[in-house]
Short mmCIF file of C-alpha atoms in Angstrom, two decimals:
data_model
loop_
_atom_site.label_atom_id
_atom_site.label_comp_id
_atom_site.label_asym_id
_atom_site.label_seq_id
_atom_site.Cartn_x
_atom_site.Cartn_y
_atom_site.Cartn_z
CA MET T 1 12.58 14.09 -38.60
CA LEU T 2 10.13 15.58 -36.32
CA ASN T 3 10.62 12.01 -33.55
CA ILE T 4 14.19 12.97 -34.14
CA GLU T 5 14.17 16.26 -33.04
CA ILE T 6 11.62 15.45 -30.18
CA LEU T 7 14.04 12.83 -28.80
CA LYS T 8 16.60 15.60 -29.15
CA ALA T 9 14.48 16.86 -26.93
CA LEU T 10 13.86 14.15 -24.01
CA LEU T 11 17.85 14.05 -24.31
CA LEU T 12 18.13 17.56 -23.03
CA GLY T 13 15.64 17.42 -20.46
CA PHE T 14 16.87 14.08 -19.18
CA SER T 15 20.67 15.36 -19.08
CA VAL T 16 20.00 18.57 -17.43
CA GLY T 17 17.29 17.13 -15.40
CA LEU T 18 19.92 14.47 -14.09
CA THR T 19 22.59 17.46 -13.22
CA GLY T 20 20.45 18.63 -10.98
CA ALA T 21 19.35 15.81 -9.37
CA LEU T 22 23.22 14.55 -8.81
CA VAL T 23 23.94 17.96 -7.55
CA PRO T 24 23.54 16.88 -3.37
CA GLY T 25 21.17 19.10 -1.83
CA PRO T 26 17.82 19.77 0.93
CA MET T 27 15.50 16.97 -1.42
CA LEU T 28 18.26 14.17 -1.77
CA PHE T 29 18.86 14.27 1.94
CA ALA T 30 15.43 13.94 3.36
CA THR T 31 14.74 11.60 0.35
CA ILE T 32 17.03 9.70 2.29
CA GLU T 33 16.03 9.86 5.59
CA THR T 34 12.39 8.85 4.49
CA SER T 35 13.35 6.41 3.01
CA LEU T 36 15.17 4.79 6.01
CA LYS T 37 11.50 4.40 7.47
CA LYS T 38 9.54 4.33 4.24
CA GLY T 39 10.89 1.62 1.91
CA TRP T 40 11.77 1.90 -1.88
CA PHE T 41 8.85 3.63 -2.89
CA THR T 42 9.89 6.84 -1.34
CA GLY T 43 11.64 8.20 -4.29
CA PRO T 44 9.01 7.88 -6.44
CA LYS T 45 6.52 9.97 -4.25
CA VAL T 46 9.12 12.61 -3.33
CA VAL T 47 9.96 13.19 -6.96
CA PHE T 48 5.44 13.27 -7.81
CA GLY T 49 5.92 16.19 -5.21
CA HIS T 50 8.66 17.96 -6.57
CA ILE T 51 6.85 17.53 -10.02
CA ILE T 52 3.83 19.24 -8.77
CA VAL T 53 5.97 22.18 -8.11
CA GLU T 54 7.69 22.37 -11.44
CA VAL T 55 4.04 22.21 -13.40
CA VAL T 56 3.08 25.06 -12.31
CA ILE T 57 6.31 26.77 -12.84
CA TYR T 58 6.48 25.15 -16.15
CA LEU T 59 3.15 26.92 -16.52
CA MET T 60 4.24 30.75 -15.47
CA ILE T 61 7.34 30.07 -17.80
CA LEU T 62 4.64 29.00 -20.76
CA PHE T 63 2.09 31.95 -19.57
CA GLY T 64 5.21 34.87 -18.80
CA ALA T 65 4.42 35.36 -15.84
CA ALA T 66 8.48 34.22 -14.82
CA SER T 67 9.10 37.58 -15.89
CA LEU T 68 6.94 39.45 -13.58
CA VAL T 69 9.51 38.10 -10.33
CA ASP T 70 11.49 40.94 -8.84
CA SER T 71 14.25 40.63 -6.87
CA GLY T 72 12.42 41.16 -3.63
CA VAL T 73 10.54 37.33 -4.56
CA ILE T 74 13.31 35.96 -4.06
CA SER T 75 14.38 37.75 -1.13
CA ALA T 76 11.42 36.57 0.54
CA ILE T 77 11.81 33.04 -0.79
CA PHE T 78 14.91 32.76 1.17
CA LEU T 79 14.17 33.55 4.66
CA ILE T 80 10.82 32.25 4.26
CA GLY T 81 12.89 28.67 2.14
CA GLY T 82 15.33 28.91 5.21
CA LEU T 83 13.11 28.66 7.74
CA SER T 84 10.95 25.62 6.46
CA LEU T 85 14.53 23.79 6.08
CA LEU T 86 15.71 24.72 9.29
CA VAL T 87 12.25 23.48 10.79
CA PHE T 88 12.79 20.37 8.30
CA GLY T 89 15.66 19.43 9.55
CA LEU T 90 15.32 20.63 13.25
CA LEU T 91 12.51 18.11 13.05
CA THR T 92 14.21 15.47 11.51
CA ILE T 93 17.44 15.83 14.46
CA LYS T 94 14.26 14.89 16.64
CA ASP T 95 13.74 11.86 14.83
CA ALA T 96 16.56 10.64 14.84
CA ARG T 97 16.62 11.51 18.83
CA ALA T 98 13.37 9.06 19.22
CA THR T 99 15.33 6.22 17.74
CA ALA T 100 17.05 5.93 21.21
CA SER T 101 14.22 4.57 22.96
CA SER T 102 11.75 1.78 21.34
CA ALA T 103 9.38 2.60 22.73
CA GLN T 104 9.74 6.25 20.63
CA ILE T 105 10.02 4.27 17.63
CA SER T 106 6.67 2.48 18.49
CA GLN T 107 5.14 5.56 18.80
CA GLY T 108 6.60 7.91 17.06
CA SER T 109 8.20 11.69 17.65
CA PRO T 110 5.69 14.35 17.17
CA GLY T 111 7.54 16.07 14.58
CA SER T 112 7.08 12.81 12.27
CA LYS T 113 3.97 13.10 10.07
CA LEU T 114 5.40 16.22 9.08
CA THR T 115 8.98 14.58 7.65
CA SER T 116 7.41 11.45 6.63
CA ASN T 117 5.03 12.13 4.21
CA PRO T 118 6.93 11.42 1.02
CA ILE T 119 4.85 13.79 -1.30
CA LEU T 120 4.64 16.54 1.24
CA ILE T 121 8.89 16.54 1.51
CA GLY T 122 8.91 16.55 -2.67
CA VAL T 123 6.92 20.10 -1.99
CA VAL T 124 8.34 21.07 0.58
CA THR T 125 11.95 20.34 0.08
CA SER T 126 10.98 21.92 -3.89
CA VAL T 127 9.69 25.31 -2.84
CA SER T 128 11.82 26.02 0.24
CA ASN T 129 14.55 26.22 -1.58
CA PRO T 130 16.07 29.23 -3.37
CA TYR T 131 18.17 28.03 -5.70
CA PHE T 132 15.71 25.39 -6.92
CA TRP T 133 13.46 28.78 -8.22
CA ILE T 134 16.33 30.82 -9.27
CA TRP T 135 17.54 28.44 -11.85
CA TRP T 136 14.14 27.46 -13.52
CA LEU T 137 13.25 32.12 -13.72
CA THR T 138 16.39 31.96 -15.15
CA ALA T 139 18.51 29.16 -17.17
CA GLY T 140 15.54 27.37 -17.01
CA SER T 141 12.78 29.30 -18.18
CA ALA T 142 15.38 29.97 -21.03
CA LEU T 143 15.89 26.17 -22.23
CA ILE T 144 11.16 25.81 -21.43
CA LEU T 145 11.02 28.97 -23.92
CA LYS T 146 13.66 27.49 -26.73
CA GLU T 147 12.01 24.32 -27.13
CA TYR T 148 8.34 25.85 -26.89
CA GLU T 149 9.29 27.94 -30.37
CA LEU T 150 9.82 24.88 -31.97
CA GLY T 151 6.51 23.83 -30.69
CA VAL T 152 4.07 22.52 -27.37
CA ILE T 153 6.06 19.10 -27.92
CA PHE T 154 9.32 19.86 -27.57
CA ALA T 155 8.88 21.65 -24.66
CA ILE T 156 6.59 18.97 -22.81
CA ALA T 157 9.56 16.29 -24.49
CA TYR T 158 11.41 18.19 -22.46
CA MET T 159 9.88 18.29 -18.97
CA LEU T 160 8.98 14.93 -19.33
CA GLY T 161 13.04 13.86 -19.74
CA HIS T 162 13.88 16.05 -16.62
CA TRP T 163 11.27 13.76 -14.85
CA ILE T 164 12.52 10.91 -16.06
CA ALA T 165 15.65 12.54 -14.81
CA ASP T 166 14.36 12.96 -11.34
CA LEU T 167 12.45 9.94 -11.05
CA SER T 168 15.30 7.39 -11.73
CA TRP T 169 17.75 8.97 -9.79
CA PHE T 170 15.83 9.60 -6.39
CA THR T 171 14.33 6.00 -7.05
CA ILE T 172 17.78 4.79 -7.13
CA VAL T 173 18.39 7.05 -4.04
CA SER T 174 15.53 5.60 -2.09
CA GLY T 175 15.96 1.68 -3.00
CA SER T 176 19.31 1.72 -2.24
CA PHE T 177 18.86 2.96 1.82
CA SER T 178 15.62 0.96 2.10
CA ARG T 179 16.95 -2.31 1.32
CA GLY T 180 20.68 -1.31 3.06
CA LYS T 181 18.71 -0.65 6.43
CA ASN T 182 17.61 -4.32 7.01
CA LEU T 183 21.79 -4.25 7.12
CA LEU T 184 22.58 -0.96 9.71
CA SER T 185 21.76 -1.41 13.59
CA GLN T 186 20.44 0.97 15.40
CA LYS T 187 23.15 2.90 16.40
CA MET T 188 23.79 3.44 12.65
CA HIS T 189 20.55 4.80 11.80
CA ARG T 190 20.83 7.38 14.20
CA TYR T 191 23.60 8.23 12.96
CA ILE T 192 22.04 8.79 9.20
CA LEU T 193 19.45 10.48 10.48
CA TYR T 194 21.36 13.30 12.05
CA ILE T 195 23.48 13.28 8.92
CA CYS T 196 20.11 14.84 7.10
CA GLY T 197 18.66 16.67 9.64
CA ILE T 198 22.17 18.40 10.13
CA PHE T 199 22.79 19.35 6.35
CA LEU T 200 18.80 19.96 6.35
CA ALA T 201 19.14 22.75 8.81
CA ILE T 202 22.97 24.34 7.39
CA PHE T 203 20.93 24.71 3.90
CA GLY T 204 18.72 26.14 6.12
CA PHE T 205 21.16 28.78 7.91
CA TYR T 206 22.83 29.15 4.58
CA PHE T 207 19.57 30.17 2.94
CA MET T 208 19.19 33.06 5.45
CA LEU T 209 22.24 34.43 5.40
CA ASN T 210 22.46 34.98 1.58
CA TYR T 211 18.41 36.57 2.27
CA ASN T 212 20.37 38.81 4.98
CA ASN T 213 23.24 39.69 2.44
CA SER T 214 20.41 40.43 -0.08
CA VAL T 215 19.51 42.99 2.00
CA LYS T 216 22.41 44.81 2.63
CA LEU T 217 22.77 44.62 -0.76
CA ALA T 218 19.71 46.79 -1.51
#
């Protein structure tokens, strides 16, 4: 009976995690962009960076620190996160422009070190996404605490399911794009990088716009 309940918590975490993973967001576009340069293992590495952030939030929820986060903190996340994603997107666009020159490709552009570290990408795209924080500090924390009421093993099972969903989906994404990169022309490769960079910049603008709206409503 206990094993069945643990399995239920695992499946719940997997279902919720997969629902979130399938929604296009900054981490998805950054993973696609980096997979074209780093290969299929990009996905697992990005998720590892993502997990580092979620472990911290998970512990915050269990120790009650999440309840201390107020609207001012959320507004700051919108602003800082928006700026971070805007810079990240612009660096990606800069890398895309660099693919027009084979000499620049071999040398790498100045922003490539920042935008090609998969673990750092997982951390940055998680921390800089305000909706990631809002979800975890509201619905996410409620789910964790509900499982924790049954026992810590259930809360752990829930998170394992959540991370398995993230790992599965982003490995599929990075694997697909890394395998397809050999079929892409240099021009198409550059266009994909442009699209990813533009979307990341749009996310940044959108988050900062929401910050401005929250300040006006305050």
